[in-house]
PDB file of C-alpha atoms in Angstrom:
ATOM      1  CA  MET A  87     -72.262-125.062 127.448  1.00 43.00           C
ATOM      2  CA  PHE A  88     -69.171-123.246 126.832  1.00 41.00           C
ATOM      3  CA  PHE A  89     -67.394-125.601 129.185  1.00 40.00           C
ATOM      4  CA  ARG A  90     -68.939-128.991 126.891  1.00 42.00           C
ATOM      5  CA  LEU A  91     -68.082-127.007 123.377  1.00 44.00           C
ATOM      6  CA  PHE A  92     -64.491-126.506 124.539  1.00 43.00           C
ATOM      7  CA  CYS A  93     -65.049-130.775 125.792  1.00 43.00           C
ATOM      8  CA  MET A  94     -65.875-131.206 122.972  1.00 44.00           C
ATOM      9  CA  PHE A  95     -62.537-128.930 121.301  1.00 45.00           C
ATOM     10  CA  GLY A  96     -60.359-131.607 123.270  1.00 46.00           C
ATOM     11  CA  TYR A  97     -61.530-134.601 121.849  1.00 43.00           C
ATOM     12  CA  ARG A  98     -61.713-133.084 117.863  1.00 45.00           C
ATOM     13  CA  CYS A  99     -57.551-132.154 119.124  1.00 47.00           C
ATOM     14  CA  SER A 100     -56.348-135.357 120.760  1.00 44.00           C
ATOM     15  CA  LEU A 101     -57.363-136.658 117.085  1.00 43.00           C
ATOM     16  CA  LEU A 102     -54.647-135.418 115.858  1.00 44.00           C
ATOM     17  CA  SER A 103     -51.974-136.731 118.027  1.00 45.00           C
ATOM     18  CA  PRO A 104     -52.214-140.547 119.382  1.00 44.00           C
ATOM     19  CA  SER A 105     -49.679-140.122 122.492  1.00 48.00           C
ATOM     20  CA  PRO A 106     -51.745-138.783 125.172  1.00 49.00           C
ATOM     21  CA  SER A 107     -55.035-140.702 125.778  1.00 54.00           C
ATOM     22  CA  ILE A 108     -58.696-138.833 125.744  1.00 55.00           C
ATOM     23  CA  GLY A 109     -59.375-138.776 129.375  1.00 56.00           C
ATOM     24  CA  LEU A 110     -56.536-137.874 130.079  1.00 54.00           C
ATOM     25  CA  GLN A 111     -57.454-134.391 127.701  1.00 54.00           C
ATOM     26  CA  ILE A 112     -59.787-134.278 129.473  1.00 57.00           C
ATOM     27  CA  SER A 113     -58.810-133.833 132.814  1.00 59.00           C
ATOM     28  CA  LEU A 114     -56.389-131.142 131.745  1.00 55.00           C
ATOM     29  CA  VAL A 115     -59.045-129.084 130.120  1.00 56.00           C
ATOM     30  CA  LYS A 116     -60.712-129.906 133.637  1.00 58.00           C
ATOM     31  CA  ASP A 117     -57.810-128.526 135.426  1.00 58.00           C
ATOM     32  CA  LEU A 118     -56.985-125.190 132.408  1.00 56.00           C
ATOM     33  CA  PHE A 119     -60.881-124.629 133.778  1.00 55.00           C
ATOM     34  CA  ARG A 120     -60.572-124.283 137.048  1.00 59.00           C
ATOM     35  CA  PHE A 121     -57.258-122.506 136.718  1.00 53.00           C
ATOM     36  CA  LEU A 122     -59.550-119.623 134.879  1.00 54.00           C
ATOM     37  CA  LEU A 123     -62.293-119.731 136.797  1.00 53.00           C
ATOM     38  CA  HIS A 124     -60.653-118.802 139.843  1.00 54.00           C
ATOM     39  CA  PRO A 125     -57.577-117.381 138.570  1.00 50.00           C
ATOM     40  CA  GLY A 126     -56.307-116.771 142.472  1.00 49.00           C
ATOM     41  CA  LYS A 127     -55.819-121.041 143.258  1.00 51.00           C
ATOM     42  CA  ALA A 128     -52.612-122.550 142.334  1.00 48.00           C
ATOM     43  CA  PRO A 129     -52.745-124.739 139.491  1.00 49.00           C
ATOM     44  CA  SER A 130     -53.105-128.202 140.853  1.00 50.00           C
ATOM     45  CA  PRO A 131     -49.680-130.940 140.224  1.00 48.00           C
ATOM     46  CA  SER A 132     -52.282-132.503 138.327  1.00 50.00           C
ATOM     47  CA  PHE A 133     -51.969-130.037 135.119  1.00 50.00           C
ATOM     48  CA  VAL A 134     -48.605-128.612 135.266  1.00 50.00           C
ATOM     49  CA  LEU A 135     -47.320-132.432 134.242  1.00 49.00           C
ATOM     50  CA  HIS A 136     -49.729-133.103 132.605  1.00 52.00           C
ATOM     51  CA  SER A 137     -49.161-129.847 130.219  1.00 51.00           C
ATOM     52  CA  PHE A 138     -45.881-130.511 130.105  1.00 50.00           C
ATOM     53  CA  PHE A 139     -45.937-134.316 128.608  1.00 52.00           C
ATOM     54  CA  PHE A 140     -48.885-133.635 126.486  1.00 52.00           C
ATOM     55  CA  PHE A 141     -46.420-130.331 125.281  1.00 48.00           C
ATOM     56  CA  ARG A 142     -43.115-132.146 124.915  1.00 50.00           C
ATOM     57  CA  SER A 143     -45.279-136.580 123.895  1.00 52.00           C
ATOM     58  CA  SER A 144     -47.698-134.523 121.317  1.00 51.00           C
ATOM     59  CA  SER A 145     -47.996-131.669 118.518  1.00 50.00           C
ATOM     60  CA  SER A 146     -51.366-131.620 118.877  1.00 57.00           C
ATOM     61  CA  LEU A 147     -53.229-128.263 119.606  1.00 57.00           C
ATOM     62  CA  LEU A 148     -54.828-128.620 123.031  1.00 55.00           C
ATOM     63  CA  SER A 149     -51.697-129.967 124.353  1.00 57.00           C
ATOM     64  CA  ILE A 150     -49.737-126.293 123.036  1.00 59.00           C
ATOM     65  CA  PHE A 151     -52.989-124.448 123.914  1.00 61.00           C
ATOM     66  CA  CYS A 152     -53.313-125.424 127.827  1.00 58.00           C
ATOM     67  CA  PHE A 153     -49.379-125.753 128.175  1.00 58.00           C
ATOM     68  CA  VAL A 154     -49.332-121.478 126.870  1.00 60.00           C
ATOM     69  CA  SER A 155     -52.300-120.548 129.103  1.00 62.00           C
ATOM     70  CA  PHE A 156     -50.764-122.528 131.548  1.00 58.00           C
ATOM     71  CA  LEU A 157     -47.547-120.291 131.465  1.00 61.00           C
ATOM     72  CA  SER A 158     -49.995-117.306 130.724  1.00 64.00           C
ATOM     73  CA  LEU A 159     -51.803-117.910 133.780  1.00 59.00           C
ATOM     74  CA  PHE A 160     -49.521-118.648 136.373  1.00 59.00           C
ATOM     75  CA  LEU A 161     -46.915-115.521 135.032  1.00 61.00           C
ATOM     76  CA  MET A 162     -50.746-113.762 135.881  1.00 60.00           C
ATOM     77  CA  GLN A 163     -51.063-115.152 139.287  1.00 59.00           C
ATOM     78  CA  ILE A 164     -47.423-113.716 140.562  1.00 57.00           C
ATOM     79  CA  TYR A 165     -47.389-110.621 139.390  1.00 56.00           C
ATOM     80  CA  HIS A 166     -50.735-110.410 141.374  1.00 56.00           C
ATOM     81  CA  GLU A 167     -48.999-111.620 144.460  1.00 54.00           C
ATOM     82  CA  PHE A 168     -46.353-109.256 144.446  1.00 54.00           C
ATOM     83  CA  PHE A 169     -48.150-106.442 143.329  1.00 53.00           C
ATOM     84  CA  ALA A 170     -50.688-107.234 145.609  1.00 52.00           C
ATOM     85  CA  GLY A 171     -50.585-103.686 147.555  1.00 51.00           C
ATOM     86  CA  SER A 172     -51.630-102.126 144.511  1.00 52.00           C
ATOM     87  CA  TRP A 173     -53.809-100.188 142.621  1.00 51.00           C
ATOM     88  CA  LEU A 174     -54.930-104.275 141.693  1.00 53.00           C
ATOM     89  CA  LYS A 175     -56.363-105.045 144.521  1.00 58.00           C
ATOM     90  CA  MET A 176     -57.781-101.432 145.529  1.00 61.00           C
ATOM     91  CA  ASP A 177     -60.819-101.209 147.135  1.00 71.00           C
ATOM     92  CA  PHE A 178     -63.867 -99.790 144.386  1.00 77.00           C
ATOM     93  CA  GLN A 179     -65.215 -97.566 146.961  1.00 79.00           C
ATOM     94  CA  GLU A 180     -61.830 -95.623 147.086  1.00 83.00           C
ATOM     95  CA  GLN A 181     -60.872 -95.127 143.433  1.00 84.00           C
ATOM     96  CA  PHE A 182     -64.400 -94.055 143.271  1.00 85.00           C
ATOM     97  CA  PHE A 183     -63.226 -91.340 144.736  1.00 88.00           C
ATOM     98  CA  LYS A 184     -60.004 -90.942 143.748  1.00 88.00           C
ATOM     99  CA  GLU A 185     -61.798 -90.589 139.968  1.00 91.00           C
ATOM    100  CA  ARG A 186     -64.606 -87.970 141.151  1.00 93.00           C
ATOM    101  CA  ILE A 187     -61.424 -85.917 142.804  1.00 93.00           C
ATOM    102  CA  LYS A 188     -59.312 -86.472 139.480  1.00 94.00           C
ATOM    103  CA  PHE A 189     -62.543 -85.257 137.561  1.00 94.00           C
ATOM    104  CA  ILE A 190     -62.991 -82.336 139.895  1.00 95.00           C
ATOM    105  CA  HIS A 191     -59.031 -81.445 139.441  1.00 95.00           C
ATOM    106  CA  GLU A 192     -59.194 -82.076 135.915  1.00 95.00           C
ATOM    107  CA  ALA A 193     -62.085 -79.558 135.304  1.00 95.00           C
ATOM    108  CA  ARG A 194     -60.771 -76.684 137.336  1.00 95.00           C
ATOM    109  CA  ASP A 195     -57.833 -76.695 135.473  1.00 95.00           C
ATOM    110  CA  GLU A 196     -59.803 -76.081 132.487  1.00 95.00           C
ATOM    111  CA  LYS A 197     -61.833 -73.687 134.015  1.00 95.00           C
ATOM    112  CA  GLU A 198     -58.814 -71.977 134.576  1.00 94.00           C
ATOM    113  CA  GLU A 199     -57.463 -72.085 131.609  1.00 94.00           C
ATOM    114  CA  SER A 200     -60.522 -70.536 129.724  1.00 94.00           C
ATOM    115  CA  PHE A 201     -60.352 -68.089 132.595  1.00 94.00           C
ATOM    116  CA  GLU A 202     -56.747 -67.232 131.576  1.00 92.00           C
ATOM    117  CA  LYS A 203     -57.265 -67.326 127.511  1.00 93.00           C
ATOM    118  CA  LEU A 204     -60.420 -64.719 128.315  1.00 93.00           C
ATOM    119  CA  GLN A 205     -58.457 -62.848 129.270  1.00 91.00           C
ATOM    120  CA  GLN A 206     -56.478 -62.598 126.590  1.00 90.00           C
ATOM    121  CA  GLN A 207     -59.088 -62.304 124.222  1.00 91.00           C
ATOM    122  CA  GLU A 208     -60.039 -59.238 125.777  1.00 89.00           C
ATOM    123  CA  ARG A 209     -56.643 -57.508 125.168  1.00 87.00           C
ATOM    124  CA  GLU A 210     -56.765 -58.473 121.623  1.00 88.00           C
ATOM    125  CA  LYS A 211     -60.266 -56.832 121.248  1.00 86.00           C
ATOM    126  CA  VAL A 212     -58.556 -53.605 123.291  1.00 83.00           C
ATOM    127  CA  LYS A 213     -56.264 -53.343 120.808  1.00 80.00           C
ATOM    128  CA  GLN A 214     -57.150 -54.095 117.794  1.00 82.00           C
ATOM    129  CA  SER A 215     -60.351 -51.607 118.167  1.00 76.00           C
ATOM    130  CA  ASN A 216     -60.412 -48.078 115.998  1.00 64.00           C
ATOM    131  CA  PRO A 217     -57.041 -50.245 113.847  1.00 65.00           C
ATOM    132  CA  ASN A 218     -56.618 -47.059 111.693  1.00 69.00           C
ATOM    133  CA  PRO A 219     -57.204 -43.381 113.770  1.00 67.00           C
ATOM    134  CA  SER A 220     -57.871 -40.885 111.221  1.00 71.00           C
ATOM    135  CA  ASN A 221     -54.972 -38.218 112.745  1.00 76.00           C
ATOM    136  CA  ALA A 222     -51.963 -38.388 115.542  1.00 79.00           C
ATOM    137  CA  GLU A 223     -54.001 -36.934 117.539  1.00 80.00           C
ATOM    138  CA  GLU A 224     -55.703 -39.843 117.579  1.00 80.00           C
ATOM    139  CA  TYR A 225     -53.539 -42.311 117.655  1.00 80.00           C
ATOM    140  CA  ARG A 226     -51.851 -41.193 120.577  1.00 84.00           C
ATOM    141  CA  ARG A 227     -55.621 -41.178 122.423  1.00 84.00           C
ATOM    142  CA  ARG A 228     -56.160 -44.525 121.413  1.00 83.00           C
ATOM    143  CA  ALA A 229     -53.032 -45.801 122.484  1.00 84.00           C
ATOM    144  CA  ASP A 230     -53.277 -44.134 125.984  1.00 87.00           C
ATOM    145  CA  GLU A 231     -56.383 -46.311 126.638  1.00 86.00           C
ATOM    146  CA  ILE A 232     -55.215 -49.037 125.262  1.00 87.00           C
ATOM    147  CA  ALA A 233     -52.109 -48.864 127.884  1.00 89.00           C
ATOM    148  CA  LYS A 234     -54.272 -47.366 130.384  1.00 90.00           C
ATOM    149  CA  PHE A 235     -56.514 -51.020 130.087  1.00 90.00           C
ATOM    150  CA  ILE A 236     -53.441 -53.399 130.174  1.00 91.00           C
ATOM    151  CA  LYS A 237     -52.117 -51.269 132.673  1.00 92.00           C
ATOM    152  CA  PHE A 238     -55.743 -51.927 134.711  1.00 92.00           C
ATOM    153  CA  GLN A 239     -56.157 -55.854 133.345  1.00 92.00           C
ATOM    154  CA  ASP A 240     -52.627 -56.181 134.732  1.00 93.00           C
ATOM    155  CA  GLU A 241     -52.966 -54.846 138.386  1.00 94.00           C
ATOM    156  CA  GLU A 242     -56.074 -56.802 138.374  1.00 93.00           C
ATOM    157  CA  MET A 243     -54.471 -59.830 137.333  1.00 94.00           C
ATOM    158  CA  GLN A 244     -51.704 -59.734 139.753  1.00 94.00           C
ATOM    159  CA  ALA A 245     -54.760 -58.802 142.799  1.00 96.00           C
ATOM    160  CA  PHE A 246     -56.455 -61.899 141.031  1.00 95.00           C
ATOM    161  CA  VAL A 247     -53.351 -64.303 141.449  1.00 95.00           C
ATOM    162  CA  ALA A 248     -52.823 -62.859 145.060  1.00 96.00           C
ATOM    163  CA  GLU A 249     -56.063 -64.051 145.934  1.00 97.00           C
ATOM    164  CA  ARG A 250     -55.616 -67.716 144.339  1.00 96.00           C
ATOM    165  CA  ASP A 251     -53.124 -68.104 146.712  1.00 97.00           C
ATOM    166  CA  LYS A 252     -54.721 -67.515 149.976  1.00 97.00           C
ATOM    167  CA  LEU A 253     -57.188 -69.865 148.422  1.00 97.00           C
ATOM    168  CA  ILE A 254     -55.125 -72.213 147.948  1.00 96.00           C
ATOM    169  CA  LYS A 255     -52.410 -71.918 150.927  1.00 97.00           C
ATOM    170  CA  ALA A 256     -56.721 -71.765 152.352  1.00 97.00           C
ATOM    171  CA  HIS A 257     -57.773 -75.081 150.958  1.00 97.00           C
ATOM    172  CA  GLU A 258     -54.055 -76.584 152.397  1.00 96.00           C
ATOM    173  CA  LYS A 259     -54.644 -76.397 155.637  1.00 96.00           C
ATOM    174  CA  LYS A 260     -58.122 -77.698 155.257  1.00 97.00           C
ATOM    175  CA  MET A 261     -56.771 -80.755 153.574  1.00 96.00           C
ATOM    176  CA  VAL A 262     -53.871 -81.332 155.910  1.00 96.00           C
ATOM    177  CA  GLY A 263     -56.410 -80.528 159.376  1.00 97.00           C
ATOM    178  CA  MET A 264     -58.802 -83.441 157.500  1.00 96.00           C
ATOM    179  CA  ARG A 265     -56.119 -85.711 157.101  1.00 95.00           C
ATOM    180  CA  GLU A 266     -55.140 -85.548 160.723  1.00 97.00           C
ATOM    181  CA  ARG A 267     -58.989 -86.061 161.542  1.00 97.00           C
ATOM    182  CA  HIS A 268     -58.784 -88.544 159.722  1.00 95.00           C
ATOM    183  CA  TRP A 269     -55.882 -91.140 161.158  1.00 96.00           C
ATOM    184  CA  GLN A 270     -56.899 -89.636 164.631  1.00 96.00           C
ATOM    185  CA  GLU A 271     -60.382 -90.741 163.812  1.00 97.00           C
ATOM    186  CA  GLU A 272     -59.085 -94.199 162.883  1.00 95.00           C
ATOM    187  CA  VAL A 273     -55.961 -94.535 165.191  1.00 97.00           C
ATOM    188  CA  GLU A 274     -59.266 -94.209 167.827  1.00 97.00           C
ATOM    189  CA  LEU A 275     -61.229 -96.150 166.056  1.00 96.00           C
ATOM    190  CA  GLU A 276     -58.648 -99.122 166.008  1.00 97.00           C
ATOM    191  CA  LYS A 277     -57.968 -98.561 170.050  1.00 97.00           C
ATOM    192  CA  GLU A 278     -62.087 -99.152 170.411  1.00 97.00           C
ATOM    193  CA  PHE A 279     -61.537-102.420 168.434  1.00 97.00           C
ATOM    194  CA  ASP A 280     -58.689-103.426 170.577  1.00 97.00           C
ATOM    195  CA  ALA A 281     -60.402-102.710 173.231  1.00 96.00           C
ATOM    196  CA  GLU A 282     -63.389-104.640 172.741  1.00 96.00           C
ATOM    197  CA  LEU A 283     -61.566-107.412 171.436  1.00 96.00           C
ATOM    198  CA  SER A 284     -59.457-108.104 174.382  1.00 95.00           C
ATOM    199  CA  HIS A 285     -63.022-108.282 176.870  1.00 94.00           C
ATOM    200  CA  LEU A 286     -64.402-110.668 174.727  1.00 94.00           C
ATOM    201  CA  MET A 287     -60.963-112.475 174.769  1.00 93.00           C
ATOM    202  CA  GLU A 288     -61.195-112.342 178.669  1.00 90.00           C
ATOM    203  CA  LYS A 289     -65.027-113.503 178.412  1.00 89.00           C
ATOM    204  CA  TYR A 290     -63.874-116.687 176.751  1.00 88.00           C
ATOM    205  CA  THR A 291     -61.004-117.314 178.826  1.00 85.00           C
ATOM    206  CA  LEU A 292     -60.365-120.207 180.162  1.00 73.00           C
ATOM    207  CA  ASP A 293     -60.271-119.904 184.745  1.00 67.00           C
ATOM    208  CA  GLY A 294     -60.480-123.177 186.915  1.00 60.00           C
ATOM    209  CA  SER A 295     -62.562-121.512 189.223  1.00 60.00           C
ATOM    210  CA  LYS A 296     -65.386-121.280 186.723  1.00 58.00           C
ATOM    211  CA  VAL A 297     -64.776-124.278 185.423  1.00 57.00           C
ATOM    212  CA  ASN A 298     -65.088-126.256 189.088  1.00 63.00           C
ATOM    213  CA  ALA A 299     -68.486-124.054 189.990  1.00 60.00           C
ATOM    214  CA  GLY A 300     -69.621-124.952 186.174  1.00 59.00           C
ATOM    215  CA  ASN A 301     -69.360-129.037 187.274  1.00 60.00           C
ATOM    216  CA  THR A 302     -70.929-128.643 190.716  1.00 60.00           C
TER     217      THR A 302
END
């Protein structure tokens, strides 16, 4: 349906300019649609020639539209070819797992940020409790309590940071081991495939004695 409407649009546009024939314009539209539906395939030579010819010999909307569309799609094709190994052709499953890992990292960062804010809030809460002591003795007692709490919290946070560093190192060690196992497994799979392929080629290698035996 959409293709028919597009062809009708091409016919209407052809009426604006008497130079190009309707048949060539319809051919140009078909080529454009083939390129749109299959952007990986190179455009036909007729598409390039017709586009350039119409653009030079006609001021119709169809000719300008097709020529500009060709240029845009051609540049997109070049971009895909030069960046074939980039994220544009990344495996969907690999991208899916990368997104999951990214989500885990972001959630972890938010959790640590919330933890730090909670520690700061607790310190501020202790500092602001009983802000107006009745006498000097009460003021000194309250100052000692705050100092003890701050010291205790600092010691706790130092212990937390030390244990966190241990966790990070252990996690990094596990990740290195996992990657090594992955690469080793991939090497073994490649060797296995190579052996099976060699066996298959030997199976179908022509042997003169086998051919003669088969003929007899």
